[in-house]
């Protein structure tokens, strides 16, 4: 390792580790405030969003709203949250069809049916 590389490496070691940006209460909060929503109301909205859809989905929805520069994000987030909750239940069971019990799967003669 050369002298310059060592100096650069030493500088990196001395730098404080910055925590990763919080997509919900960091950039998501900043986005809502930039749209004219008070900080207190924005925090309440974000807390409800997290509770309703979870951290990962809340982060995804906030990112999508920011990318699309949604002008009325509160209504948009509420609708997206509701849609996600309704879709999740149907997605969980979409591929499942009732096949009966294991006994039902046996041939009729094995079940004692005439």
PDB file of C-alpha atoms in Angstrom:
ATOM      1  CA  UNK A   1       0.000   0.000   0.000  1.00  0.00           C
ATOM      2  CA  UNK A   2       1.480   3.357  -1.016  1.00  0.00           C
ATOM      3  CA  UNK A   3       1.847   6.399   1.216  1.00  0.00           C
ATOM      4  CA  UNK A   4      -1.167   8.199  -0.316  1.00  0.00           C
ATOM      5  CA  UNK A   5      -3.344   5.109  -0.019  1.00  0.00           C
ATOM      6  CA  UNK A   6      -2.421   4.769   3.655  1.00  0.00           C
ATOM      7  CA  UNK A   7      -3.323   8.419   4.281  1.00  0.00           C
ATOM      8  CA  UNK A   8      -6.681   7.951   2.542  1.00  0.00           C
ATOM      9  CA  UNK A   9      -7.336   4.751   4.483  1.00  0.00           C
ATOM     10  CA  UNK A  10      -6.497   6.492   7.776  1.00  0.00           C
ATOM     11  CA  UNK A  11      -8.908   9.314   6.922  1.00  0.00           C
ATOM     12  CA  UNK A  12     -11.658   6.776   6.238  1.00  0.00           C
ATOM     13  CA  UNK A  13     -11.026   5.043   9.562  1.00  0.00           C
ATOM     14  CA  UNK A  14     -11.276   8.343  11.422  1.00  0.00           C
ATOM     15  CA  UNK A  15     -14.543   9.376   9.798  1.00  0.00           C
ATOM     16  CA  UNK A  16     -17.611   8.704  11.930  1.00  0.00           C
ATOM     17  CA  UNK A  17     -19.872   6.071  10.470  1.00  0.00           C
ATOM     18  CA  UNK A  18     -23.034   7.774   9.321  1.00  0.00           C
ATOM     19  CA  UNK A  19     -26.194   5.814   9.883  1.00  0.00           C
ATOM     20  CA  UNK A  20     -28.113   4.880   6.754  1.00  0.00           C
ATOM     21  CA  UNK A  21     -30.823   7.348   5.818  1.00  0.00           C
ATOM     22  CA  UNK A  22     -34.177   6.364   7.279  1.00  0.00           C
ATOM     23  CA  UNK A  23     -36.562   6.053   4.325  1.00  0.00           C
ATOM     24  CA  UNK A  24     -39.615   6.596   6.517  1.00  0.00           C
ATOM     25  CA  UNK A  25     -38.814   9.184   9.180  1.00  0.00           C
ATOM     26  CA  UNK A  26     -35.907  10.637   7.193  1.00  0.00           C
ATOM     27  CA  UNK A  27     -36.632  11.183   3.520  1.00  0.00           C
ATOM     28  CA  UNK A  28     -40.323  10.228   3.828  1.00  0.00           C
ATOM     29  CA  UNK A  29     -40.889  12.800   6.566  1.00  0.00           C
ATOM     30  CA  UNK A  30     -38.981  15.437   4.576  1.00  0.00           C
ATOM     31  CA  UNK A  31     -41.115  14.682   1.511  1.00  0.00           C
ATOM     32  CA  UNK A  32     -44.391  15.109   3.394  1.00  0.00           C
ATOM     33  CA  UNK A  33     -43.190  18.339   5.017  1.00  0.00           C
ATOM     34  CA  UNK A  34     -42.131  19.640   1.594  1.00  0.00           C
ATOM     35  CA  UNK A  35     -45.739  19.138   0.473  1.00  0.00           C
ATOM     36  CA  UNK A  36     -47.000  21.457   3.221  1.00  0.00           C
ATOM     37  CA  UNK A  37     -47.895  18.895   5.868  1.00  0.00           C
ATOM     38  CA  UNK A  38     -46.954  19.822   9.426  1.00  0.00           C
ATOM     39  CA  UNK A  39     -44.238  17.721  11.020  1.00  0.00           C
ATOM     40  CA  UNK A  40     -46.556  16.459  13.750  1.00  0.00           C
ATOM     41  CA  UNK A  41     -49.224  15.384  11.259  1.00  0.00           C
ATOM     42  CA  UNK A  42     -46.609  13.862   8.925  1.00  0.00           C
ATOM     43  CA  UNK A  43     -45.166  11.782  11.776  1.00  0.00           C
ATOM     44  CA  UNK A  44     -48.654  10.576  12.655  1.00  0.00           C
ATOM     45  CA  UNK A  45     -49.334   9.626   9.032  1.00  0.00           C
ATOM     46  CA  UNK A  46     -46.022   7.782   8.773  1.00  0.00           C
ATOM     47  CA  UNK A  47     -46.625   5.897  12.012  1.00  0.00           C
ATOM     48  CA  UNK A  48     -50.033   4.753  10.795  1.00  0.00           C
ATOM     49  CA  UNK A  49     -48.589   3.787   7.427  1.00  0.00           C
ATOM     50  CA  UNK A  50     -45.904   1.656   9.105  1.00  0.00           C
ATOM     51  CA  UNK A  51     -48.501  -0.002  11.308  1.00  0.00           C
ATOM     52  CA  UNK A  52     -50.804  -0.735   8.375  1.00  0.00           C
ATOM     53  CA  UNK A  53     -48.317  -2.094   5.824  1.00  0.00           C
ATOM     54  CA  UNK A  54     -44.989  -2.630   7.595  1.00  0.00           C
ATOM     55  CA  UNK A  55     -41.624  -0.935   7.216  1.00  0.00           C
ATOM     56  CA  UNK A  56     -40.635  -2.373   3.854  1.00  0.00           C
ATOM     57  CA  UNK A  57     -43.901  -1.576   2.094  1.00  0.00           C
ATOM     58  CA  UNK A  58     -44.112   1.855   3.751  1.00  0.00           C
ATOM     59  CA  UNK A  59     -40.617   2.645   2.466  1.00  0.00           C
ATOM     60  CA  UNK A  60     -41.554   1.459  -1.016  1.00  0.00           C
ATOM     61  CA  UNK A  61     -44.748   3.520  -1.096  1.00  0.00           C
ATOM     62  CA  UNK A  62     -42.983   6.655   0.143  1.00  0.00           C
ATOM     63  CA  UNK A  63     -40.246   6.224  -2.440  1.00  0.00           C
ATOM     64  CA  UNK A  64     -42.830   5.769  -5.186  1.00  0.00           C
ATOM     65  CA  UNK A  65     -44.785   8.842  -4.072  1.00  0.00           C
ATOM     66  CA  UNK A  66     -41.619  10.919  -4.025  1.00  0.00           C
ATOM     67  CA  UNK A  67     -40.468   9.676  -7.453  1.00  0.00           C
ATOM     68  CA  UNK A  68     -43.877  10.501  -8.924  1.00  0.00           C
ATOM     69  CA  UNK A  69     -43.907  13.822  -7.046  1.00  0.00           C
ATOM     70  CA  UNK A  70     -47.446  13.176  -5.819  1.00  0.00           C
ATOM     71  CA  UNK A  71     -49.005  16.556  -5.025  1.00  0.00           C
ATOM     72  CA  UNK A  72     -51.499  15.212  -2.453  1.00  0.00           C
ATOM     73  CA  UNK A  73     -49.468  12.449  -0.784  1.00  0.00           C
ATOM     74  CA  UNK A  74     -51.719  11.881   2.241  1.00  0.00           C
ATOM     75  CA  UNK A  75     -54.682  10.660   0.204  1.00  0.00           C
ATOM     76  CA  UNK A  76     -52.401   8.807  -2.178  1.00  0.00           C
ATOM     77  CA  UNK A  77     -50.623   6.979   0.662  1.00  0.00           C
ATOM     78  CA  UNK A  78     -53.926   6.118   2.350  1.00  0.00           C
ATOM     79  CA  UNK A  79     -55.313   4.667  -0.889  1.00  0.00           C
ATOM     80  CA  UNK A  80     -52.102   2.768  -1.623  1.00  0.00           C
ATOM     81  CA  UNK A  81     -52.049   1.411   1.927  1.00  0.00           C
ATOM     82  CA  UNK A  82     -55.664   0.259   1.693  1.00  0.00           C
ATOM     83  CA  UNK A  83     -55.032  -1.318  -1.692  1.00  0.00           C
ATOM     84  CA  UNK A  84     -51.976  -3.124  -0.343  1.00  0.00           C
ATOM     85  CA  UNK A  85     -53.869  -4.496   2.648  1.00  0.00           C
ATOM     86  CA  UNK A  86     -56.748  -5.747   0.507  1.00  0.00           C
ATOM     87  CA  UNK A  87     -54.445  -7.221  -2.130  1.00  0.00           C
ATOM     88  CA  UNK A  88     -52.260  -8.968   0.427  1.00  0.00           C
ATOM     89  CA  UNK A  89     -55.107 -11.094   1.730  1.00  0.00           C
ATOM     90  CA  UNK A  90     -56.224 -12.124  -1.724  1.00  0.00           C
ATOM     91  CA  UNK A  91     -52.613 -12.737  -2.850  1.00  0.00           C
ATOM     92  CA  UNK A  92     -52.043 -15.030   0.113  1.00  0.00           C
ATOM     93  CA  UNK A  93     -54.887 -17.303  -0.958  1.00  0.00           C
ATOM     94  CA  UNK A  94     -55.033 -16.766  -4.712  1.00  0.00           C
ATOM     95  CA  UNK A  95     -53.278 -20.028  -5.645  1.00  0.00           C
ATOM     96  CA  UNK A  96     -54.921 -22.168  -2.993  1.00  0.00           C
ATOM     97  CA  UNK A  97     -57.870 -24.321  -3.939  1.00  0.00           C
ATOM     98  CA  UNK A  98     -59.530 -26.716  -1.568  1.00  0.00           C
ATOM     99  CA  UNK A  99     -58.578 -30.280  -2.361  1.00  0.00           C
ATOM    100  CA  UNK A 100     -60.290 -31.940   0.568  1.00  0.00           C
ATOM    101  CA  UNK A 101     -58.671 -33.852   3.374  1.00  0.00           C
ATOM    102  CA  UNK A 102     -56.042 -36.549   2.744  1.00  0.00           C
ATOM    103  CA  UNK A 103     -58.785 -39.148   3.224  1.00  0.00           C
ATOM    104  CA  UNK A 104     -60.803 -37.480   0.449  1.00  0.00           C
ATOM    105  CA  UNK A 105     -57.879 -37.967  -1.934  1.00  0.00           C
ATOM    106  CA  UNK A 106     -58.054 -41.763  -1.621  1.00  0.00           C
ATOM    107  CA  UNK A 107     -59.990 -43.750  -4.216  1.00  0.00           C
ATOM    108  CA  UNK A 108     -63.631 -44.423  -3.328  1.00  0.00           C
ATOM    109  CA  UNK A 109     -62.990 -48.140  -2.805  1.00  0.00           C
ATOM    110  CA  UNK A 110     -60.275 -47.332  -0.219  1.00  0.00           C
ATOM    111  CA  UNK A 111     -62.679 -45.105   1.718  1.00  0.00           C
ATOM    112  CA  UNK A 112     -65.236 -47.878   1.918  1.00  0.00           C
ATOM    113  CA  UNK A 113     -67.658 -46.141  -0.421  1.00  0.00           C
ATOM    114  CA  UNK A 114     -69.894 -48.316  -2.555  1.00  0.00           C
TER     115      UNK A 114
END
